Amino acid sequence: MSTRVTLKSIAEDLGLSHMTVSRALSGHGNVQSDTRRAVQERARTLGYVKSAAASAMRGRPTRIVGLLVPNLVNEFYALFADTMARACDAEALQLVIHVTNDDAAVEQQALQRLREVQAGAVVMVPAPQSDRPEPARPEDMRIVQLIRRRDQAAALLIDDAAAISAAVDHLVARGHRRIGFIGADQQLSSGRERLLAYHHALQRHQIAPDHTLTITAPPSFRMGHDGAATLLDGKVSVTALICGGFEISNGALEACLGRGTRLPNDLAFVGYGDPAAYQWIAGGITTIRLPVAEMARGAVRGLAQTLGPTSERQISDSYPAKLIIRRSS
Amino acid sequence: MSTRVTLKSIAEDLGLSHMTVSRALSGHGNVQSDTRRAVQERARTLGYVKSAAASAMRGRPTRIVGLLVPNLVNEFYALFADTMARACDAEALQLVIHVTNDDAAVEQQALQRLREVQAGAVVMVPAPQSDRPEPARPEDMRIVQLIRRRDQAAALLIDDAAAISAAVDHLVARGHRRIGFIGADQQLSSGRERLLAYHHALQRHQIAPDHTLTITAPPSFRMGHDGAATLLDGKVSVTALICGGFEISNGALEACLGRGTRLPNDLAFVGYGDPAAYQWIAGGITTIRLPVAEMARGAVRGLAQTLGPTSERQISDSYPAKLIIRRSS
DNA sequence: GTGAAAGCGCTAACAA
DNA sequence: TTGTTAGCGCTTTCAC
């Protein structure tokens, strides 16, 4: 029965005190160099691993960071998580991922769990909030909001106003006047801002806003799907559609393809986010592309600093989105 | 300055011993019911969270599980991770994800880190092994291999022989005789088995194997891409192609689409894995579909048992793949 | 029903 | 250069 290899067990094994072993392995205090070598040697052959639990108890930060995303299937989140995971490995951090399904209760659970393991920092896409009073922000865990912002704490946001504007310009230039929009509702900062950008752009072209062309609700694949279906059902006439969210975009696209809508003949389509496959669907999906990987690397860079000495630098950045024009519009 | 809320701090606060508080919160020993309520109340308002580190030090299992995947972008791994994350939340487990990039060194690093935090179990897609002696398997961490198997320990595998066979049958029925195959090389169990299935199927149809039609190497997007490019470059004549891996499939598909190959006119294409977009590309990509979500749920179900009392049940299962026929073949 | 003591593995602080 | 002591937050054991 293999009992755990600890500093003490190595120490007894070598006839030393456990402190010498500690010093030898951590490289901190002074240790005779041959003693050090002997200890290191022994530790390696015995397969010693330092207990993170014990270290954490001594009050040092845990090198655990959390990531909360609505899902991992959408390529934006998947790529973000992928990039972040690689960056974390480089910084010797452990990445704990929780999928919230955009559910505030699940989100709170996840945060709770992360506090139990004393995660030093968490990157999270805040779920749409119900009206309940939101729990106090724990002070011991640095939180960075992603994409949407719920409060004024640190955040990595997308600056997509220009891209949305460009999308409208592009569609208008193609002769469209009845341009639909499906986006998140007012509960989310991202929803508010994208809708605003869309409205402003219409205004610039002297197109009166038509609320039957604007669909907003908590964002999801299903919502995007149903929203597009509603618009296409012919009660209103739309000739173009702009999507204001990752899930929404995929859902709306599926609705179009599923019913045989020809892009761009029947509908000019502008998606949101740029999964690899968009390039190959319907001759290429016009879409709003985000610098996903840069965002993820930026997040970890910020965290790594954060986790060191208590630097109070707020990482708040805004990354520019860009309109990619392809055949679908 | 907020110092951590601990059992002791609550105890002092309430004029009790920390043991009473412990019992009150864990619900184990006997505590006067109004004392218990008072303690719980206080703990909640103070925002107490039990220290996972301290619990771990007391020798109890950590409720941390690891997942090692080559990447998180491929929809198979993404969906697997997504499903597993949700299942873990349901079991109150923390999921630590490491992206290995199919690199054995990174993989060892990740395992090491997971041992530091005393992860109870790890699900991993073993990286292709170089010839170095592989490090001893730690006894304290249960490991489940995914898709590929490196040794005889527990594994969740894909039974795709029948599906590959069906793919060949289908292609032959369509009149194809020059059927190419791109797959992982002999280093991986999955590579060996899929290649074998392909060869057997050809044999059944009395088609002599042509090694110029068979490309094997460590699997990756790039490898799939380049493999397909080579086959299509016209030195050999191929009329159909079967892919034997997730990354390979995406890479090969991109190569085809990128050079304007018309599917199935120029080439009958059979992919591996069924990302959502395959449905919409080139009128629908024929592919070998795997029960991803079931596998992930099966994995967590197994782990949850495993992490309880030391049940020695080996979770080893094989999940059947299925050929989905669409327009591309 | 409640408390006191010990110890999990580690390191900071002091002693030799 | 090396060793001893104490304590991080928790639970098991035993005493009251």
XYZ file of C-alpha atoms (C1' of nucleotides) in Angstrom:
690
model
C 0.000 0.000 0.000
C 1.669 3.169 -1.165
C 1.294 5.946 1.348
C 1.821 9.450 0.076
C 5.365 10.693 -0.435
C 5.776 13.798 1.704
C 8.584 16.036 2.808
C 8.641 14.201 6.072
C 8.789 10.762 4.509
C 11.690 11.833 2.330
C 13.366 13.378 5.346
C 13.131 10.216 7.428
C 14.272 8.224 4.458
C 17.390 10.354 4.226
C 17.893 10.955 7.923
C 17.343 14.681 7.629
C 14.806 17.075 9.038
C 11.832 17.820 6.863
C 12.892 21.476 6.738
C 16.108 20.669 4.986
C 14.172 18.728 2.450
C 11.748 21.598 2.036
C 14.561 24.032 1.485
C 16.349 21.713 -0.881
C 13.326 21.284 -3.057
C 11.983 24.801 -2.998
C 15.442 26.215 -3.511
C 14.928 28.897 -0.913
C 17.119 28.627 2.146
C 20.730 27.546 2.184
C 21.454 23.888 1.766
C 24.720 22.118 1.191
C 24.827 21.511 -2.508
C 25.394 17.777 -2.301
C 22.649 17.417 0.270
C 20.408 19.311 -2.099
C 21.278 17.072 -4.986
C 20.691 13.977 -2.922
C 17.305 15.228 -1.827
C 16.242 16.189 -5.312
C 17.373 12.862 -6.608
C 15.447 10.980 -3.954
C 12.322 13.071 -4.459
C 12.339 12.374 -8.136
C 12.758 8.642 -7.853
C 10.100 8.472 -5.183
C 7.746 10.501 -7.334
C 7.215 13.262 -4.835
C 4.576 15.859 -5.605
C 4.138 18.881 -3.421
C 0.693 19.058 -1.876
C -1.147 22.031 -3.275
C -3.563 21.778 -0.368
C -0.842 22.228 2.213
C 0.640 25.136 0.297
C -2.740 26.767 0.062
C -3.197 26.372 3.805
C -0.012 28.267 4.345
C -1.786 31.155 2.752
C -0.162 31.294 -0.587
C -2.282 31.820 -3.681
C -3.443 28.615 -5.329
C -2.645 29.077 -9.006
C -6.169 28.000 -9.789
C -8.198 30.163 -12.096
C -11.783 29.681 -13.113
C -13.611 30.148 -16.379
C -17.390 30.400 -16.544
C -18.985 30.218 -19.950
C -22.553 29.631 -21.114
C -21.380 26.616 -23.086
C -18.279 25.153 -24.665
C -19.750 24.156 -27.990
C -20.082 27.534 -29.594
C -16.802 28.065 -31.348
C -16.221 31.432 -29.740
C -16.282 29.996 -26.244
C -14.503 26.858 -27.346
C -11.656 28.812 -28.871
C -11.525 31.175 -25.939
C -11.273 28.255 -23.529
C -8.742 26.492 -25.725
C -6.483 29.521 -25.924
C -6.882 30.271 -22.264
C -6.069 26.685 -21.326
C -2.854 26.804 -23.323
C -1.896 30.142 -21.820
C -2.613 28.815 -18.350
C -0.342 25.850 -18.890
C 2.386 28.254 -19.847
C 1.876 30.123 -16.576
C 1.629 26.935 -14.536
C -1.984 27.682 -13.720
C -4.834 25.235 -13.406
C -7.936 26.124 -15.347
C -11.236 25.082 -13.814
C -14.101 25.373 -16.259
C -17.758 25.589 -15.404
C -20.542 25.667 -17.969
C -23.305 27.929 -16.707
C -25.867 27.580 -19.453
C -26.479 31.292 -18.872
C -28.252 30.399 -15.669
C -27.657 32.721 -12.738
C -28.173 29.975 -10.163
C -25.636 27.682 -11.779
C -23.291 30.613 -12.002
C -23.518 31.304 -8.279
C -22.917 27.633 -7.526
C -19.851 27.634 -9.687
C -18.457 30.755 -8.043
C -19.075 29.187 -4.667
C -17.131 26.076 -5.660
C -14.300 28.181 -6.940
C -14.101 29.992 -3.657
C -13.867 26.678 -1.875
C -10.707 25.869 -3.782
C -9.515 29.442 -3.308
C -9.277 30.219 -6.991
C -7.259 33.383 -7.364
C -9.189 34.724 -10.292
C -12.180 33.990 -12.441
C -13.029 34.968 -15.971
C -16.763 34.810 -16.481
C -19.455 35.608 -18.990
C -22.100 36.972 -16.620
C -25.453 35.254 -16.981
C -28.542 37.358 -17.586
C -29.629 38.488 -14.135
C -32.998 37.927 -12.642
C -34.113 40.640 -10.258
C -32.922 38.971 -7.118
C -30.417 40.937 -5.134
C -27.093 39.736 -6.340
C -24.762 38.172 -3.820
C -21.904 40.242 -2.568
C -18.797 40.117 -4.662
C -16.169 38.112 -2.839
C -13.092 40.168 -2.226
C -10.684 37.276 -2.226
C -11.249 36.304 -5.822
C -10.455 38.617 -8.676
C -13.249 38.548 -11.230
C -13.003 39.566 -14.846
C -16.192 39.873 -16.831
C -16.150 38.709 -20.402
C -18.138 40.164 -23.313
C -20.944 41.445 -21.141
C -20.648 43.539 -18.067
C -22.822 43.379 -15.022
C -20.982 45.830 -12.841
C -18.096 48.207 -13.036
C -15.409 45.698 -12.134
C -12.769 44.563 -14.598
C -14.029 43.437 -17.975
C -12.892 42.279 -21.387
C -15.379 43.686 -23.819
C -15.970 43.714 -27.515
C -16.178 46.972 -29.339
C -18.531 46.006 -32.107
C -20.368 49.263 -32.706
C -18.239 50.071 -35.722
C -18.636 46.582 -37.154
C -22.403 46.641 -36.739
C -22.455 50.043 -38.308
C -20.387 48.751 -41.192
C -22.803 45.852 -41.597
C -25.732 48.215 -41.949
C -23.786 50.392 -44.382
C -22.910 47.360 -46.423
C -26.512 46.164 -46.580
C -27.851 49.604 -47.428
C -25.265 49.902 -50.174
C -26.637 46.634 -51.535
C -30.048 48.263 -51.674
C -31.581 46.903 -48.494
C -33.986 49.005 -46.423
C -35.819 46.337 -44.451
C -32.985 45.154 -42.253
C -33.859 42.927 -39.329
C -31.923 42.516 -36.107
C -31.958 39.717 -33.577
C -30.091 40.372 -30.374
C -29.930 39.962 -26.631
C -32.400 41.967 -24.587
C -31.899 44.948 -22.343
C -30.798 42.828 -19.406
C -27.368 42.428 -20.931
C -24.958 45.242 -21.555
C -23.990 43.622 -24.825
C -27.639 43.519 -25.873
C -28.182 47.179 -25.148
C -25.078 48.329 -26.917
C -25.474 46.272 -30.045
C -29.075 47.303 -30.446
C -28.049 50.897 -30.035
C -25.383 50.595 -32.700
C -27.916 49.065 -35.067
C -30.410 51.850 -34.425
C -27.834 54.583 -34.834
C -26.707 53.122 -38.111
C -30.258 52.961 -39.460
C -30.732 56.531 -38.407
C -27.708 57.644 -40.329
C -29.353 56.250 -43.423
C -32.676 57.836 -42.568
C -34.319 54.506 -42.180
C -37.118 54.653 -39.638
C -36.787 51.926 -37.026
C -39.449 49.262 -37.373
C -39.935 47.337 -34.176
C -41.392 44.359 -36.006
C -37.958 43.853 -37.496
C -36.217 43.895 -34.158
C -36.261 40.847 -31.964
C -34.630 40.856 -28.545
C -34.696 38.281 -25.769
C -32.256 36.369 -23.591
C -29.841 35.039 -26.165
C -29.674 31.368 -27.075
C -29.486 29.111 -30.076
C -33.190 28.397 -29.871
C -34.023 32.080 -29.551
C -31.967 32.859 -32.644
C -33.613 30.035 -34.495
C -37.127 31.038 -33.559
C -36.448 34.709 -34.107
C -35.269 34.106 -37.644
C -38.192 31.777 -38.288
C -40.590 34.489 -37.157
C -39.000 37.080 -39.404
C -38.989 34.729 -42.349
C -42.543 33.625 -41.825
C -43.621 36.399 -44.093
C -45.880 38.459 -41.875
C -43.292 41.160 -42.164
C -41.039 41.595 -45.136
C -37.331 41.471 -44.410
C -34.600 41.416 -46.955
C -31.633 41.404 -44.653
C -30.781 40.198 -41.164
C -28.073 41.114 -38.707
C -27.377 38.857 -35.742
C -26.257 40.256 -32.420
C -24.867 37.252 -30.604
C -22.935 34.001 -31.033
C -25.717 31.619 -30.184
C -28.258 33.732 -31.959
C -26.194 33.707 -35.118
C -25.901 29.937 -35.206
C -29.567 29.483 -34.438
C -30.720 31.979 -37.036
C -28.440 30.437 -39.623
C -29.821 26.997 -38.925
C -33.351 28.321 -39.294
C -32.496 29.787 -42.683
C -30.686 26.726 -43.967
C -33.281 24.379 -42.555
C -36.072 26.011 -44.472
C -34.084 26.339 -47.659
C -33.765 30.100 -47.609
C -31.210 31.036 -50.229
C -28.509 33.384 -48.989
C -28.200 36.098 -50.137
C -30.957 35.879 -52.740
C -33.845 35.421 -50.348
C -32.115 37.074 -47.417
C -28.875 38.912 -46.891
C -27.374 37.384 -43.769
C -24.845 38.884 -41.376
C -23.747 36.549 -38.599
C -21.951 37.197 -35.345
C -18.726 35.424 -34.546
C -16.684 33.571 -37.117
C -16.508 29.820 -36.604
C -14.334 28.087 -39.175
C -17.312 26.598 -40.963
C -18.863 29.968 -41.829
C -16.333 30.205 -44.570
C -17.801 27.182 -46.303
C -21.515 27.507 -45.686
C -23.675 28.995 -48.422
C -20.591 30.121 -50.257
C -19.371 31.995 -47.188
C -21.227 33.704 -44.371
C -20.753 37.434 -43.962
C -20.106 37.975 -40.290
C -18.753 40.069 -37.471
C -15.438 38.614 -36.429
C -13.882 38.994 -33.000
C -10.278 38.651 -31.946
C -11.013 35.654 -29.762
C -7.548 34.326 -29.190
C -6.147 37.769 -28.436
C -8.849 38.262 -25.857
C -8.056 34.978 -24.166
C -4.353 35.684 -24.092
C -5.041 39.162 -22.787
C -7.119 37.671 -20.022
C -4.415 35.300 -18.852
C -1.725 37.922 -19.137
C -3.785 40.110 -16.862
C -4.491 37.298 -14.444
C -0.906 36.194 -14.213
C 0.051 39.658 -13.073
C -2.899 39.817 -10.775
C -1.986 36.575 -9.068
C 1.464 37.707 -8.203
C 1.946 40.458 -5.659
C -1.383 42.162 -5.119
C -1.179 44.534 -7.997
C -4.362 46.501 -8.162
C -4.247 46.990 -11.875
C -7.730 46.561 -13.262
C -7.666 44.670 -16.491
C -10.325 46.318 -18.562
C -9.958 46.209 -22.248
C -12.065 46.520 -25.312
C -11.291 44.513 -28.412
C -12.426 45.703 -31.822
C -14.713 43.513 -33.920
C -14.523 43.539 -37.673
C -16.997 42.928 -40.460
C -15.999 40.117 -42.789
C -17.884 40.282 -46.046
C -18.598 37.040 -47.870
C -21.228 35.744 -50.254
C -24.189 35.599 -47.866
C -24.894 39.302 -48.056
C -9.320 44.249 5.641
C -11.457 41.146 5.431
C -9.717 38.143 6.894
C -11.054 34.767 5.878
C -14.199 33.469 7.536
C -13.319 30.165 9.180
C -14.935 27.759 11.571
C -12.897 29.293 14.318
C -13.851 32.854 13.507
C -17.518 31.909 13.490
C -17.039 30.057 16.744
C -15.447 33.004 18.505
C -18.086 35.231 17.057
C -20.759 33.064 18.610
C -18.915 32.114 21.773
C -18.746 28.429 20.882
C -15.957 26.023 20.214
C -15.030 25.552 16.610
C -16.051 21.921 16.891
C -19.654 22.765 17.539
C -19.620 24.964 14.513
C -18.081 22.231 12.442
C -20.730 19.766 13.510
C -23.512 22.253 13.006
C -22.461 22.961 9.452
C -21.520 19.486 8.358
C -24.633 18.061 9.983
C -22.740 15.144 11.435
C -22.516 15.067 15.202
C -25.269 16.055 17.592
C -25.972 19.720 18.003
C -28.830 21.479 19.747
C -31.186 22.385 16.961
C -31.377 26.077 17.804
C -27.611 26.280 18.147
C -27.365 24.668 14.760
C -29.736 27.136 13.229
C -27.902 30.059 14.751
C -24.603 28.786 13.414
C -25.952 28.182 9.943
C -27.515 31.605 9.930
C -24.295 33.267 10.973
C -22.232 31.299 8.484
C -24.492 32.355 5.685
C -24.507 36.034 6.510
C -20.757 36.034 6.954
C -20.337 34.251 3.636
C -18.473 31.280 5.009
C -16.959 28.855 2.554
C -15.365 25.647 3.683
C -11.702 25.442 2.758
C -11.204 22.692 0.232
C -7.512 22.744 1.075
C -8.081 21.945 4.712
C -10.525 19.190 3.813
C -8.044 17.723 1.390
C -5.376 17.769 4.069
C -7.602 15.699 6.268
C -7.282 13.050 3.613
C -10.621 13.208 2.000
C -10.919 13.046 -1.775
C -10.892 16.439 -3.447
C -13.805 16.342 -5.890
C -11.468 17.584 -8.543
C -11.381 15.736 -11.818
C -9.161 16.413 -14.769
C -9.746 16.332 -18.488
C -6.889 16.228 -20.969
C -7.722 16.799 -24.609
C -5.601 17.618 -27.651
C -7.639 20.781 -28.164
C -11.013 22.283 -27.343
C -11.870 23.662 -30.735
C -12.713 20.489 -32.541
C -16.390 20.017 -31.946
C -15.969 16.491 -30.666
C -13.723 17.563 -27.830
C -15.703 20.729 -27.263
C -18.950 18.848 -26.912
C -17.314 16.210 -24.779
C -15.940 18.852 -22.450
C -19.217 20.739 -22.434
C -21.217 17.682 -21.499
C -18.669 16.587 -18.957
C -18.615 20.013 -17.359
C -22.365 19.986 -16.957
C -22.318 16.488 -15.545
C -19.564 17.479 -13.134
C -21.574 20.399 -11.861
C -24.405 18.010 -11.160
C -22.059 15.869 -9.109
C -20.494 18.830 -7.344
C -17.172 18.133 -9.009
C -14.664 20.646 -10.279
C -13.426 20.057 -13.802
C -9.857 21.050 -14.528
C -9.127 21.101 -18.218
C -5.717 20.912 -19.837
C -5.116 21.187 -23.555
C -2.254 18.897 -24.510
C -1.911 19.596 -28.203
C -1.194 15.863 -28.484
C 2.196 16.515 -26.978
C 3.450 13.886 -24.561
C 5.540 16.371 -22.589
C 2.634 18.735 -22.053
C 0.540 15.763 -21.075
C 2.990 14.729 -18.375
C 3.120 18.285 -17.054
C -0.640 18.382 -16.839
C -0.824 15.073 -15.014
C 1.780 16.321 -12.599
C -0.239 19.441 -11.870
C -3.339 17.383 -11.344
C -1.536 15.243 -8.838
C -0.506 18.357 -6.973
C -4.126 19.244 -6.426
C -4.905 15.612 -5.677
C -7.377 15.186 -8.491
C -9.317 12.021 -7.866
C -9.663 11.042 -11.468
C -8.585 12.073 -14.922
C -10.124 11.484 -18.303
C -7.508 11.811 -20.986
C -6.956 11.359 -24.673
C -3.475 9.847 -24.595
C -0.995 11.697 -26.761
C 0.995 9.777 -29.360
C 3.930 8.329 -27.463
C 7.507 8.836 -28.310
C 9.770 5.955 -27.367
C 10.833 7.285 -24.017
C 10.031 5.040 -21.117
C 6.688 6.210 -19.941
C 6.437 7.451 -16.378
C 4.889 5.187 -13.831
C 1.172 5.435 -13.557
C 0.314 7.149 -10.297
C -1.780 4.927 -8.103
C -3.577 7.718 -6.370
C -5.325 9.092 -9.413
C -7.770 7.048 -11.387
C -7.159 7.460 -15.094
C -9.620 6.797 -17.870
C -8.361 6.808 -21.417
C -10.551 8.323 -24.070
C -10.832 7.207 -27.692
C -7.344 5.823 -27.846
C -5.740 3.411 -25.478
C -2.165 3.359 -24.410
C -2.371 0.622 -21.840
C -4.855 -1.811 -20.450
C -6.325 0.500 -17.841
C -9.865 1.801 -18.038
C -10.905 3.302 -21.339
C -13.844 4.749 -23.182
C -13.458 3.687 -26.749
C -15.264 4.056 -30.012
C -16.348 1.000 -31.894
C -16.157 2.313 -35.408
C -15.190 -0.795 -37.331
C -18.755 -1.358 -38.457
C -19.200 2.271 -39.470
C -15.976 2.284 -41.474
C -17.031 -0.927 -43.076
C -20.394 0.588 -43.920
C -18.629 3.590 -45.430
C -16.630 1.368 -47.752
C -19.746 -0.610 -48.676
C -21.562 2.590 -49.447
C -18.785 3.900 -51.635
C -18.382 0.626 -53.487
C -22.127 0.539 -54.074
C -21.733 3.960 -55.645
C -19.212 2.466 -58.008
C -15.986 3.545 -56.336
C -12.914 1.319 -56.398
C -10.142 3.824 -55.727
C -10.985 4.675 -52.151
C -8.424 6.635 -50.169
C -7.939 6.643 -46.416
C -6.248 9.183 -44.167
C -5.783 8.136 -40.582
C -3.596 8.148 -37.523
C -0.474 6.038 -37.642
C 0.417 2.822 -35.883
C 1.415 4.599 -32.707
C -2.191 5.027 -31.746
C -4.586 2.219 -31.035
C -7.297 4.127 -32.838
C -5.077 4.460 -35.883
C -4.317 0.758 -36.019
C -7.904 -0.296 -35.611
C -9.435 2.072 -38.107
C -6.874 1.205 -40.726
C -7.571 -2.451 -40.130
C -11.303 -1.951 -40.539
C -10.690 -0.130 -43.792
C -8.453 -2.873 -45.103
C -10.839 -5.619 -44.118
C -13.692 -3.867 -45.843
C -11.717 -3.457 -49.058
C -10.815 -7.108 -48.888
C -14.444 -8.110 -48.658
C -14.995 -6.358 -51.932
C -11.895 -7.902 -53.482
C -10.235 -4.571 -53.863
C -6.487 -4.878 -53.608
C -5.024 -2.466 -51.097
C -3.033 0.306 -52.715
C -0.614 1.897 -50.328
C -0.481 5.082 -52.368
C -4.092 5.640 -51.361
C -3.406 5.212 -47.688
C -1.911 8.016 -45.666
C -1.082 7.621 -42.004
C 0.773 9.890 -39.610
C 0.260 11.482 -36.209
C -3.196 12.994 -36.608
C -3.745 16.722 -36.838
C -5.648 19.284 -38.831
C -2.593 20.086 -40.877
C -1.872 16.433 -41.520
C -5.433 15.909 -42.743
C -5.155 18.947 -44.931
C -1.854 17.982 -46.455
C -2.875 14.368 -46.833
C -5.940 15.281 -48.819
C -3.943 17.757 -50.876
C -1.464 15.035 -51.750
C -4.173 12.626 -52.799
C -5.913 15.264 -54.864
C -2.754 16.419 -56.520
C -3.430 13.930 -59.214
C -0.360 11.751 -59.118
C -2.664 8.984 -58.046
C -6.297 8.773 -59.012
C -8.730 8.703 -56.134
C -12.455 8.931 -56.445
C -13.380 8.621 -52.796
C -11.856 9.426 -49.435
C -12.523 8.174 -45.942
C -11.174 10.086 -42.968
C -10.055 8.322 -39.819
C -9.916 11.081 -37.228
C -11.578 14.295 -36.061
C -8.794 16.667 -36.873
C -7.951 14.841 -40.038
C -11.517 15.112 -41.218
C -11.674 18.861 -40.738
C -8.288 19.359 -42.330
C -9.081 17.187 -45.329
C -12.403 18.905 -45.800
C -10.765 22.295 -45.763
C -8.271 21.141 -48.347
C -11.075 19.995 -50.627
C -13.168 23.105 -50.213
C -10.176 25.362 -50.462
C -9.186 24.063 -53.853
C -12.740 23.974 -55.126
C -13.098 20.233 -55.280
C -16.765 19.479 -55.844
C -18.194 16.908 -53.471
C -19.242 14.328 -54.440
C -18.670 14.912 -58.157
C -14.905 15.212 -58.004
C -14.531 13.222 -54.830
C -16.838 11.235 -52.596
C -16.035 12.368 -49.080
C -16.623 10.565 -45.812
C -15.715 12.545 -42.725
C -15.116 11.524 -39.142
C -17.117 13.103 -36.363
C -20.235 15.127 -36.935
C -19.927 18.801 -36.044
C -23.164 20.708 -36.561
C -21.855 22.474 -39.634
C -21.276 19.264 -41.595
C -24.976 19.226 -42.214
C -24.771 22.447 -44.173
C -21.488 22.187 -45.992
C -21.505 21.063 -49.621
C -25.103 20.022 -49.270
C -24.262 17.803 -46.307
C -21.118 15.891 -45.420
C -21.375 12.129 -45.176
C -19.643 11.185 -41.972
C -19.055 8.776 -39.144
C -20.971 10.015 -36.143
C -20.109 9.223 -32.542
C -22.274 9.338 -29.463
C -20.238 12.118 -27.911
C -22.573 13.269 -25.189
C -23.339 9.727 -24.080
C -19.642 9.050 -23.779
C -19.109 12.117 -21.632
C -22.004 11.292 -19.374
C -20.797 7.728 -19.127
C -17.391 8.989 -18.098
C -18.695 11.146 -15.286
C -21.090 8.484 -14.102
C -18.147 6.149 -13.814
C -15.990 8.724 -12.081
C -18.643 9.692 -9.590
C -18.821 6.083 -8.449
C -15.083 5.800 -8.484
C -14.613 8.810 -6.281
C -16.856 7.516 -3.570
C -15.771 4.490 -1.547
C -12.893 2.874 -3.360
C -14.910 0.773 -5.726
C -12.561 -1.054 -8.027
C -14.983 -1.151 -10.915
C -13.080 -0.486 -14.096
C -15.045 1.714 -16.395
C -14.286 0.384 -19.802
C -16.851 0.839 -22.452
C -17.094 0.907 -26.159
C -19.536 3.190 -27.923
C -20.782 2.400 -31.394
C -20.193 4.869 -34.218
C -22.650 5.203 -37.052
C -22.378 6.186 -40.688
C -24.496 9.193 -41.603
C -25.024 9.405 -45.337
C -25.452 12.850 -46.879
C -24.805 14.455 -50.235
C -21.009 14.492 -50.148
C -20.698 10.828 -51.113
C -24.740 18.020 23.582
C -20.193 20.166 23.749
C -15.195 20.860 24.182
C -10.040 19.831 24.023
C -6.320 17.754 21.657
C -3.973 15.939 17.839
C -2.462 15.919 13.248
C -2.938 16.133 7.861
C 1.771 18.619 4.705
C 3.781 22.577 4.411
C 6.731 26.966 5.422
C 8.054 31.364 8.282
C 10.629 32.437 12.207
C 13.722 31.535 15.329
C 17.460 28.573 17.654
C 21.587 26.043 17.460
C 24.110 24.929 7.190
C 20.631 22.458 9.742
C 16.905 21.614 13.196
C 12.801 22.839 16.167
C 8.495 24.916 16.806
C 4.210 26.656 15.585
C 0.170 27.134 12.994
C -2.713 27.510 8.451
C -8.527 25.149 8.678
C -10.429 21.205 9.229
C -12.169 16.507 11.267
C -11.432 12.262 14.142
C -11.095 10.690 18.785
C -11.820 10.896 23.222
C -13.220 13.251 27.443
C -16.716 15.741 29.940
